[in-house]
Amino acid sequence: MSQTKSRKDQIQNLHKNKTKTKKPIIEILMRSIVKPMFGDNLATFGSNMAALFFVWSTLKRYFPRHIQHFLLSAIQRIPIFKKLSDKILNLFSPYAYIRFREIEEYRYNYAYAAVKTYLGAKVNSEVENLKGNQVKENTSLDLKRDDVKIEEEYEGVKMCWELFRCAKGKKVCRLTFHRSNWEVVTRSYLSYVVEEGKSIEARNKKVKLFMNNPSLHWKLSMKCLWSCIDFEHPATFETMAMDLEKKDAILSDLLAFRDGKEYYDKIGKAWKRGYLLYGPPGTGKSTMIAAMANLMKYNIYDLELTSIENNWELKKLLIATTSKSIIVIEDIDCSLDLTGERKDKDARGDKEGKKNAVTLSGLLNFIDGIWSACGQERILVFTTNHLGKLDEALIRRGRMDMHIELSYCTFGAFKILAKNYLNLDHHILFGKIECLLEETKITPADVAENLMVKDPQTEADGSLKGLIRALEKIKSNQIALEETKRSPRD
């Protein structure tokens, strides 16, 4: 028994020795580097580095080139080795780097925009590379700096900025400075750059109109979810033809929202506001949106629901929108099937196999769910020609905070149009037009079309008389239609 036991002990010891000799090369390298790296003996660190180079030269001698590249890339992907290489570089480099990425944690980085605006505005006679831009023919030429590397001084400290793209196409602004100036950079310089960039952007801000791209065109960058152009619609509340009391109420509500950050923080609600615009075609719903954007200086995001495949894509688009914006869904009754009860629609969707389509529940979460708070100072605007077709859950108070009916032209709206088109405050024909407007249904768009001067010789009189003829024709058609409805059927 003792011989058998000693034999087993010998076998176990032999097995232990074999496993010790078969340690992976990564562990050997880590033991030869990590231990002395964090030690205090520089001589030991140097000897271990020499051992590392000896091991690497041995690998290069006995392994083919493609295997060398594979081993090197594998080692570099190990977190501990990446951290060690960064420590070595930081040990010998006197410079520090701060990066501002365009997209940070799936959201647009406003600091990046401010930095880029600040750097682009540093134009003087010493700059070699410039780029010029002109949006309208009547505006002046806009010059911006077009260097990928910009150097400047701040309080005697040299700063070096670089603009480049990462491997995945993401844009980055990188600041390089000497480590001895860390306090100056972090405490005052960066704040100065960001605030100055925001100030320049506010002075030169142009309202943009965004449209969502189909999901099959989306790339890695969040910027590819939307494409944009300059918004140049001239509509204002002063030129908009609608009831004066209603217009004043909308203006007051918008201005209170714009200045209401402290109020929304106090009551614990997301800083957003919903407006439902409804009425017949041609009553000015799109013009109202343009007037809102021009008043508030907010960008417009025109959301096309039919090009979105599912609720997840809807959330992704919402995250990619910026603050100080108006998110618009026009003709919402035509964009999705939003009539009836949600349970019935969900059941129909399951039967038809449309599990990936945008649902009413997804749209409600977009309006006032958790994801609706991914941004501040935003306005949601829905438009429809048929209010009765919409689900009550979609348009209830709290989701659409203000319901605005844009109806047929009133005499007050006509007077605004007469001032805009004919520069008239009073005219002898105004009385007759007022009586006809009370008896007929005509949209502001139709009135404006009749007020446009077609004959320079007749000018205002001819336009007003043409409007009267149009109103009389509409009145006679409406009377005939009512008589047809009252007449008994055959």
XYZ file of C-alpha atoms in Angstrom:
490
model
C 0.000 0.000 0.000
C 2.834 2.418 0.837
C 4.499 1.749 -2.514
C 1.208 2.362 -4.333
C 0.634 5.606 -2.431
C 4.132 6.898 -3.116
C 3.651 6.042 -6.776
C 0.433 8.097 -6.875
C 2.210 11.024 -5.176
C 4.948 10.891 -7.809
C 2.375 10.962 -10.636
C 0.533 13.940 -9.061
C 3.776 15.889 -8.600
C 4.774 15.152 -12.194
C 1.363 16.386 -13.430
C 1.718 19.590 -11.407
C 5.151 20.266 -12.840
C 3.865 19.764 -16.376
C 0.977 22.191 -15.917
C 3.374 24.767 -14.512
C 5.604 24.547 -17.554
C 2.626 24.968 -19.916
C 1.602 28.448 -18.837
C 0.496 30.557 -21.787
C 2.946 33.068 -23.197
C 0.558 35.935 -22.367
C 0.806 35.121 -18.661
C 4.611 34.978 -18.890
C 4.707 38.391 -20.568
C 2.297 39.871 -18.033
C 4.381 38.608 -15.126
C 7.539 40.011 -16.666
C 5.993 43.475 -17.224
C 3.146 44.172 -14.835
C 4.933 43.352 -11.636
C 7.956 45.601 -12.164
C 5.847 48.273 -13.910
C 4.116 49.154 -10.700
C 7.217 48.651 -8.586
C 9.642 51.320 -7.529
C 12.827 49.735 -8.875
C 13.599 51.323 -12.257
C 16.482 48.911 -12.857
C 14.154 45.946 -12.493
C 11.746 47.590 -14.912
C 14.542 48.065 -17.448
C 15.691 44.460 -17.196
C 12.156 43.200 -17.678
C 11.673 45.455 -20.698
C 14.853 43.960 -22.123
C 13.421 40.503 -21.490
C 10.263 41.521 -23.311
C 12.222 42.703 -26.334
C 14.196 39.439 -26.271
C 10.970 37.428 -26.290
C 9.584 39.532 -29.110
C 12.767 39.157 -31.202
C 12.543 35.405 -30.665
C 8.937 35.411 -31.906
C 9.961 37.394 -34.957
C 12.725 34.940 -35.721
C 10.709 31.731 -35.494
C 7.204 32.802 -36.552
C 6.017 33.884 -40.034
C 5.067 37.539 -40.599
C 1.303 36.972 -40.702
C 1.426 35.125 -37.371
C 3.488 37.974 -35.906
C 0.796 40.464 -36.904
C -1.887 38.204 -35.461
C -0.062 37.870 -32.127
C 0.634 41.600 -31.958
C -3.001 42.553 -32.637
C -4.179 39.961 -30.118
C -1.895 41.386 -27.442
C -2.950 44.953 -28.214
C -6.608 44.043 -27.736
C -5.979 42.868 -24.184
C -7.160 45.689 -21.872
C -4.194 45.411 -19.519
C -1.679 45.817 -22.330
C -3.569 48.779 -23.793
C -3.561 50.422 -20.392
C 0.139 49.720 -19.977
C 1.002 51.209 -23.372
C -0.964 54.354 -22.499
C 0.916 54.643 -19.203
C 4.247 54.307 -20.975
C 3.341 57.013 -23.489
C 2.092 59.308 -20.747
C 5.285 58.715 -18.780
C 7.482 60.130 -21.532
C 5.073 62.596 -23.268
C 4.802 66.153 -21.835
C 1.481 66.792 -23.654
C -2.155 66.145 -22.747
C -5.111 65.681 -25.087
C -8.811 66.492 -24.789
C -11.202 65.173 -27.448
C -14.622 66.508 -28.387
C -16.545 63.942 -30.425
C -19.498 64.938 -32.596
C -21.588 62.021 -31.282
C -21.110 61.126 -27.625
C -23.084 58.268 -26.073
C -25.541 58.162 -29.002
C -26.367 61.874 -28.686
C -25.167 64.978 -30.478
C -22.402 66.753 -28.568
C -23.178 70.477 -28.309
C -19.664 71.192 -27.009
C -18.299 69.843 -30.301
C -20.551 72.212 -32.252
C -19.469 75.183 -30.114
C -15.759 74.348 -30.509
C -16.071 73.930 -34.276
C -17.986 77.218 -34.589
C -15.337 79.012 -32.513
C -12.463 77.631 -34.582
C -14.199 78.344 -37.892
C -14.773 81.981 -36.912
C -11.100 82.725 -36.269
C -10.581 84.382 -39.656
C -7.826 86.959 -40.229
C -5.305 87.997 -42.871
C -2.792 85.393 -41.688
C -5.087 82.434 -42.372
C -4.168 80.527 -45.534
C -7.167 78.194 -45.989
C -10.684 79.613 -46.072
C -14.020 78.383 -47.374
C -16.790 80.659 -48.664
C -20.529 80.072 -48.550
C -23.535 82.067 -49.766
C -27.057 80.833 -49.029
C -29.065 83.567 -50.761
C -28.102 85.799 -53.635
C -28.722 88.957 -51.599
C -26.747 87.921 -48.508
C -23.069 88.590 -47.962
C -20.426 85.940 -48.432
C -19.791 83.839 -45.326
C -16.087 83.048 -44.794
C -14.930 80.311 -42.432
C -11.563 78.836 -41.603
C -10.880 75.564 -43.390
C -7.716 74.292 -41.664
C -7.474 70.824 -40.153
C -4.877 72.115 -37.678
C -5.298 75.433 -35.851
C -2.877 76.951 -33.341
C -3.547 79.863 -31.005
C -2.413 81.417 -27.747
C -4.488 82.013 -24.634
C -2.931 83.904 -21.714
C 0.495 83.062 -23.088
C -0.305 79.328 -23.390
C -0.024 77.644 -26.790
C -3.014 75.557 -27.870
C -3.177 73.235 -30.856
C -6.505 72.071 -32.299
C -6.917 69.290 -34.849
C -10.075 68.409 -36.803
C -10.227 64.862 -38.134
C -12.405 61.789 -38.604
C -12.060 58.566 -36.647
C -11.850 55.137 -38.247
C -15.662 54.803 -38.134
C -16.204 58.177 -39.781
C -17.050 60.101 -36.600
C -15.847 63.705 -36.469
C -13.537 64.787 -33.641
C -11.945 68.037 -32.433
C -8.779 67.349 -30.424
C -6.949 69.855 -28.246
C -3.242 69.329 -27.492
C -1.449 71.337 -24.785
C 1.461 71.046 -22.358
C 0.660 69.299 -19.087
C 2.028 72.196 -17.063
C -0.891 74.327 -18.329
C -3.600 71.921 -17.193
C -5.201 74.384 -14.754
C -5.409 77.180 -17.344
C -7.009 74.901 -19.946
C -9.574 73.174 -17.754
C -10.579 76.124 -15.579
C -10.841 79.001 -18.037
C -9.827 78.257 -21.640
C -12.351 75.521 -22.458
C -15.197 77.480 -20.860
C -14.183 80.523 -22.903
C -14.115 78.507 -26.171
C -17.512 76.859 -25.601
C -19.272 80.070 -24.516
C -17.753 82.072 -27.372
C -18.752 79.361 -29.860
C -22.344 79.363 -28.576
C -22.462 83.155 -28.780
C -21.253 83.148 -32.386
C -23.733 80.427 -33.292
C -26.616 82.361 -31.684
C -25.732 85.528 -33.614
C -25.470 83.698 -36.944
C -28.145 81.073 -36.387
C -30.250 80.085 -39.385
C -33.378 78.014 -38.976
C -32.977 74.548 -40.501
C -35.593 72.197 -41.909
C -34.807 68.525 -41.200
C -36.378 65.466 -42.814
C -35.861 61.891 -41.634
C -34.053 59.552 -44.027
C -35.397 56.022 -44.677
C -33.847 53.544 -42.255
C -32.079 51.614 -45.019
C -29.933 54.737 -45.613
C -28.871 55.043 -41.979
C -25.156 54.733 -41.300
C -23.201 54.500 -38.063
C -23.388 58.237 -37.440
C -26.496 59.637 -35.744
C -26.285 62.589 -38.140
C -27.323 60.301 -41.000
C -30.788 59.838 -39.507
C -31.752 63.336 -40.665
C -30.883 65.490 -43.656
C -31.460 69.241 -43.650
C -31.679 72.419 -45.687
C -31.929 76.094 -44.718
C -35.488 77.107 -43.868
C -36.359 80.291 -45.757
C -40.128 80.575 -45.331
C -40.995 84.281 -44.733
C -44.152 83.689 -42.670
C -44.565 85.667 -39.445
C -47.413 86.150 -36.997
C -47.736 89.755 -38.181
C -48.530 88.660 -41.740
C -50.577 85.598 -40.812
C -54.313 85.882 -41.578
C -56.312 84.669 -38.581
C -58.479 85.914 -35.751
C -56.543 88.518 -33.716
C -57.588 87.219 -30.285
C -56.605 83.674 -31.180
C -53.294 84.877 -32.610
C -52.484 86.825 -29.423
C -53.303 83.759 -27.296
C -50.926 81.577 -29.339
C -48.168 84.202 -29.209
C -48.463 84.533 -25.426
C -48.360 80.760 -24.992
C -45.244 80.386 -27.166
C -43.335 83.177 -25.420
C -44.271 81.812 -21.985
C -42.951 78.406 -23.048
C -39.680 79.878 -24.352
C -39.019 81.659 -21.062
C -40.371 78.887 -18.835
C -37.337 76.760 -17.968
C -37.498 77.552 -14.240
C -41.242 76.934 -14.201
C -40.941 73.505 -15.836
C -38.118 72.573 -13.453
C -40.233 73.685 -10.522
C -43.256 71.570 -11.448
C -41.095 68.581 -12.457
C -42.145 68.285 -16.105
C -40.130 67.906 -19.288
C -39.644 71.242 -21.036
C -41.871 70.579 -24.034
C -45.187 71.765 -25.431
C -47.714 70.141 -27.772
C -49.912 71.931 -30.338
C -52.667 70.340 -32.422
C -53.547 72.314 -35.555
C -56.782 71.255 -37.223
C -59.082 72.616 -39.895
C -59.895 72.343 -43.626
C -57.107 72.420 -46.224
C -55.875 75.913 -47.059
C -56.542 77.435 -43.634
C -52.866 78.056 -42.809
C -51.634 75.085 -40.764
C -48.241 74.886 -42.509
C -47.951 78.681 -42.397
C -48.554 78.568 -38.647
C -45.640 76.135 -38.208
C -43.366 78.391 -40.264
C -44.393 81.431 -38.197
C -43.645 79.495 -34.980
C -40.166 78.565 -36.196
C -39.342 82.116 -37.281
C -40.601 83.566 -33.999
C -38.764 81.095 -31.737
C -35.695 80.575 -33.966
C -36.208 76.812 -33.600
C -35.241 74.193 -36.171
C -38.056 72.150 -37.727
C -37.959 68.334 -37.800
C -40.541 67.128 -40.333
C -41.179 63.548 -39.199
C -42.493 61.208 -41.904
C -43.952 58.225 -40.028
C -44.511 56.094 -43.136
C -40.735 55.785 -43.679
C -40.160 54.406 -40.146
C -40.285 50.641 -39.708
C -40.870 50.253 -35.967
C -41.068 51.965 -32.593
C -37.359 51.450 -31.941
C -36.496 53.518 -35.007
C -38.913 56.203 -33.835
C -37.039 56.431 -30.511
C -33.715 56.597 -32.291
C -34.928 59.506 -34.418
C -36.180 61.297 -31.310
C -32.798 60.992 -29.588
C -31.104 62.462 -32.663
C -33.184 65.668 -32.572
C -31.736 68.746 -30.886
C -33.151 71.055 -28.267
C -34.817 74.301 -29.381
C -36.688 72.470 -32.125
C -40.189 71.904 -33.478
C -41.038 68.271 -34.267
C -43.847 68.177 -36.837
C -46.115 65.372 -38.039
C -48.347 66.784 -40.761
C -51.657 65.127 -41.716
C -51.275 62.658 -38.878
C -54.621 61.064 -39.717
C -53.102 59.967 -43.054
C -49.706 58.877 -41.658
C -50.922 55.967 -39.514
C -54.106 54.135 -38.620
C -54.805 56.099 -35.452
C -58.560 55.607 -35.239
C -60.492 53.383 -32.856
C -59.357 51.759 -29.640
C -55.736 50.776 -29.041
C -56.609 47.213 -28.021
C -58.473 46.635 -31.262
C -55.563 48.039 -33.285
C -53.009 45.943 -31.418
C -55.090 42.834 -32.065
C -55.398 43.685 -35.759
C -51.661 44.303 -35.936
C -50.900 40.901 -34.433
C -53.264 39.106 -36.840
C -51.837 40.882 -39.855
C -48.258 40.186 -38.743
C -47.314 43.892 -38.542
C -45.369 43.598 -35.330
C -42.578 45.879 -36.579
C -44.810 48.795 -37.621
C -45.033 52.038 -35.659
C -47.948 51.664 -33.243
C -50.134 54.146 -31.435
C -48.499 53.152 -28.140
C -45.077 53.876 -29.624
C -46.264 57.272 -30.792
C -47.708 58.065 -27.353
C -44.372 57.206 -25.741
C -42.770 59.513 -28.296
C -45.067 62.342 -27.159
C -44.999 62.114 -23.368
C -43.280 58.871 -22.346
C -39.821 58.452 -20.855
C -38.120 58.949 -24.221
C -39.841 62.294 -24.745
C -37.561 63.780 -22.069
C -34.411 63.075 -24.137
C -33.990 66.770 -24.894
C -35.274 70.110 -23.653
C -37.158 73.102 -25.067
C -38.978 71.221 -27.808
C -42.367 71.752 -29.403
C -44.501 68.959 -30.875
C -46.960 69.941 -33.605
C -49.564 67.653 -35.177
C -51.779 68.769 -38.058
C -54.956 67.155 -39.349
C -57.851 67.975 -41.649
C -60.189 65.606 -39.788
C -60.064 65.946 -36.015
C -62.762 63.325 -35.454
C -60.618 60.571 -36.981
C -57.916 60.760 -34.305
C -57.778 58.589 -31.193
C -58.718 60.501 -28.038
C -55.611 59.185 -26.282
C -53.423 60.913 -28.869
C -54.895 64.403 -28.579
C -55.936 64.640 -24.929
C -54.737 67.568 -22.827
C -51.244 66.982 -21.515
C -50.121 65.470 -24.795
C -51.436 68.133 -27.117
C -51.538 71.045 -24.673
C -53.218 73.518 -27.025
C -55.803 72.737 -29.699
C -55.826 75.416 -32.399
C -58.648 75.472 -34.921
C -57.700 77.158 -38.184
C -61.013 77.685 -39.918
C -62.449 79.669 -42.804
C -61.552 83.280 -43.446
C -63.087 85.909 -41.159
C -63.260 89.635 -41.804
C -60.381 90.227 -39.378
C -58.214 87.768 -41.296
C -59.265 89.406 -44.566
C -58.083 92.823 -43.341
C -54.625 91.375 -42.644
C -54.521 89.884 -46.146
C -55.663 93.180 -47.689
C -52.846 94.953 -45.860
C -50.299 92.341 -46.976
C -51.316 92.118 -50.631
C -52.830 95.538 -51.406
C -51.459 97.758 -48.603
C -55.023 98.762 -47.752
C -56.424 99.568 -44.305
C -59.832 100.782 -45.500
C -61.838 100.671 -48.717
C -65.409 101.321 -49.784
C -65.856 97.666 -50.791
C -64.829 96.318 -47.360
C -68.419 96.493 -46.066
C -69.799 94.279 -48.812
C -66.928 91.820 -48.425
C -67.581 91.606 -44.663
C -71.222 90.657 -45.268
C -70.281 88.004 -47.846
C -67.618 86.485 -45.572
C -70.235 86.007 -42.833
C -72.474 84.109 -45.276
C -69.850 81.960 -47.081
C -67.080 79.492 -46.314
C -63.832 80.410 -48.037
C -60.309 79.612 -46.906
C -57.643 82.304 -46.367
C -55.623 80.690 -49.176
C -58.475 81.274 -51.655
C -58.923 84.867 -50.488
C -55.207 85.527 -50.886
C -55.283 84.113 -54.422
C -58.067 86.540 -55.394
C -56.282 89.507 -53.813
C -53.134 89.073 -55.857
C -52.984 91.927 -58.409
C -53.241 90.461 -61.885
C -53.888 93.708 -63.814
C -51.634 96.673 -62.890
C -54.223 99.137 -64.276
C -57.089 98.050 -62.027
C -54.836 97.307 -59.006
C -56.731 97.235 -55.681
C -60.227 97.888 -57.018
C -59.970 95.087 -59.523
C -58.690 92.620 -56.917
C -61.442 93.445 -54.442
C -64.134 93.194 -57.132
C -62.703 89.852 -58.209
C -62.919 88.645 -54.597
C -66.540 89.783 -54.396
C -67.410 87.826 -57.542
C -65.719 84.738 -56.100
C -67.616 85.100 -52.815
C -70.952 85.524 -54.605
C -70.296 82.412 -56.655
C -69.434 80.393 -53.547
C -72.576 81.714 -51.851
C -74.828 80.670 -54.734
C -73.215 77.212 -54.845
C -73.759 76.759 -51.118
C -77.429 77.792 -51.409
C -77.945 75.342 -54.276
C -76.313 72.564 -52.279
C -78.528 73.207 -49.249
C -81.672 73.194 -51.427
C -80.607 69.871 -52.938
C -80.218 68.377 -49.463
C -83.664 69.643 -48.358
C -85.497 68.456 -51.494
C -87.288 65.064 -51.158
C -85.631 62.116 -52.836
C -87.300 60.402 -55.805
